[in-house]
């Protein structure tokens, strides 16, 4: 009979650590969310749901939800599809596959602060390489495009400090940084598809690349996709490092990049308002949990497990 | 502190191995890249004067805000250093929470404090509730940076640089006509609402009086209107300040209004043009009536009970803010020491050789406090104001009277009630 | 399982037509991939380029890729009181030597190794048995525990940073290796990943081991671990990269003692705020600290792909 007590020893350490390191602090945060505690104070006062009320009424927090959702719903689909696309392309190459894999995984490996500075320089409104390259196209046929002409006239968008473009610029950088991660996961998924399935599909009349993809590759990648989408969702909800690197103060022009994690950091750590920071944390967890369950339920139903 | 006393106990036990007992004090400061060289210069001189004190350097703070937050965390953890350098507008919060100690007892023991160059205006910067809690170390003031080649396109020379904000707007118009795309950058986004306070102090009005946010008074409206006029009249772009500094260094911007602390960096990285700094313009022809001091000061946060340790900490505090120690600030960074003796005597030649840094020194008589907003929500208030100022730049807010009212209400709401 | 050993045989790749050497299809794929690579590599190009340039060139974006390599004035040396002639330095030399001298970078790299290796080892010791139990052992509450694991995946470190810091402070553990390592000893990502993998291991293998009289404990380490090496490599790569580059937590918890800094904290030595950052050495440092990761990735990525494969994406 399998050791009936053995499992306790196995899950014991993990459970204890999960409790101490993850659940207990969240519990403390939950408790603090109904107080007005500020770091360095000797005591805290109970304020009930006041912090939560603020979150759901003040416009700043409206922007917080807006920024977070915009980011997530741009980054997740793009990183998943680009990751898949890159994986498919690289997987089908005969040479240089390893080189491309390494190149595409580089953004995941680089230290973020340095990358943020480089991107800041690249997106600099006048001397950065992006706008400088765009300027070169002025006076050519590209001006037929209205947006381009408007840019040539005064100046191209300010990108990172531009209220209309900031969140999309940050999302672009998020995609740049994240799709390599998904690519690697998909590459692994692809290598596990047995060739017998392709042979069978071939015999059934599926000749074109698209057919093979539709009938064999995509269904077999189902479980990988579940994992990739779940992890991408969670990671993009938790985006923080890029935002803090570009906007250490304020969360972007007119708070257009004021994502939830940044709001938590701003309130709890920058402004020493632990009470409201904790409240945003609780709301954040609630949201992410709800969305993760929803997404898993939707995707799981369509996933083909072997 | 436990480590310190253990270290000292071990040092005592080591007995004959050591020639004398060294008292170790722990010290932390911000902006490694800026101030490392300053302390490197000061330390040998300090050790010569006080061979039995050792200064142990802790990890540097990334910014003034990081410095304050680190101290707050260390206060909770019980691992405070002995002396810490804090941004001038971040002193208040440490005094409020009882973390920074009063320096009055030490000052009382000094024979002739004023003679060492500590004048009232300087001490005021670190005085709270009548007691001195911090000694200012490095000071900056707002100045105007001018790219003389660009200014020449509109006919400006060093003789007729703008002296009021109206002049500046006029210059903008002329520069734009002469084909300059970005005539000006005005540092509204500098940390701690410094430039808003500059406009208020220019009218001799503090931004905070007790717990009252004074933006709702006429001076507040003038300040907002001035900003609005500059941003619209000059069609100023909403550049992030690092990007703006880079633009100016590359020669793209004609006039820049910023802290004197960037002079060093700009000179190091600028393109081929002539840089001249000039006084910060005022609202009237007489210039500003006051300007907020930027920079940091030294505070005593030691939790030690040992009088010898506290005395050593005081000696360090005093050394770096006076005499040669203070003079090294000007020699190594873009900041100035506020110490009269250091500026007038020791550094006279230095400023003659570095005119771009001398502008700020000429403005020293205008030194005023860089104010913090009281209470737990002080930092949140700073952010609210920052967001509002940004709205003026982007054009989101156009009615200054309406903005004045809304902003005053929102900020006042965050401040504690009562005196 | 035998199908999987054909994983790297490219002639069975899904989108390949004829296997011709320089077919247009291949060429087109390369074209697309190269375009993508250019976008991906742009910041790295800039990063390396800046690490070779003088401050003026960086701020004004001149000098091509290599910079003009003209000697420039080292302001720090001048500030220390030396004459201007003694202080002219060549950009590359200045940037890379400052990177190593200003901050004890070698020490930081060493710390990075100590911290990431310790974290990974402890994570494995904690996660592997737990994953095994969740995958193969039937016990009451198994689904609940797994649900808890998934829930913990959602918890971001920034949200729990302060309570954790205070807890560590009360134990007197701040400013120590323990503070850098302890919060990461539990890796729910690792538990999730390894559980997926273990679920693909056939039960017969385990039953056979049990019949041979092996204890559950020894099954984990002598049966599961060897088969798990590829998945472990995958977990290792993710863990090491994440903790090597972690900036936020070490910054919070290491305040007194510079000697404990991890590599990204070496970059902050060059941040100067109002007076301008010192970009040259900062980029040089960034180049230096990403190199070990690239090397490790190249060495491990073969096993890594196998590892993910076998971790049951099926």
mmCIF file of C-alpha atoms in Angstrom, chain B residues 50 65 85-86 103 124 131 165 167 200 203 213 297 300 311 326 333 354 368 419:
data_model
loop_
_atom_site.group_PDB
_atom_site.id
_atom_site.type_symbol
_atom_site.label_atom_id
_atom_site.label_comp_id
_atom_site.label_asym_id
_atom_site.label_seq_id
_atom_site.Cartn_x
_atom_site.Cartn_y
_atom_site.Cartn_z
ATOM 1 C CA UNK B 50 39.358 62.948 13.803
ATOM 2 C CA UNK B 65 12.249 59.474 -2.017
ATOM 3 C CA UNK B 85 21.259 62.574 4.098
ATOM 4 C CA UNK B 86 17.680 63.464 3.247
ATOM 5 C CA UNK B 103 20.413 68.921 17.011
ATOM 6 C CA UNK B 124 16.032 77.670 8.853
ATOM 7 C CA UNK B 131 14.445 73.243 16.712
ATOM 8 C CA UNK B 165 8.210 85.577 -17.287
ATOM 9 C CA UNK B 167 10.028 88.515 -21.228
ATOM 10 C CA UNK B 200 4.853 80.975 -4.947
ATOM 11 C CA UNK B 203 5.650 86.260 -4.646
ATOM 12 C CA UNK B 213 -2.432 74.765 1.422
ATOM 13 C CA UNK B 297 20.710 67.945 4.452
ATOM 14 C CA UNK B 300 20.841 62.478 13.022
ATOM 15 C CA UNK B 311 29.283 62.925 19.657
ATOM 16 C CA UNK B 326 31.344 71.923 2.615
ATOM 17 C CA UNK B 333 28.956 68.540 -7.951
ATOM 18 C CA UNK B 354 33.013 78.481 -13.211
ATOM 19 C CA UNK B 368 13.590 79.675 1.150
ATOM 20 C CA UNK B 419 -2.969 73.532 13.209
#
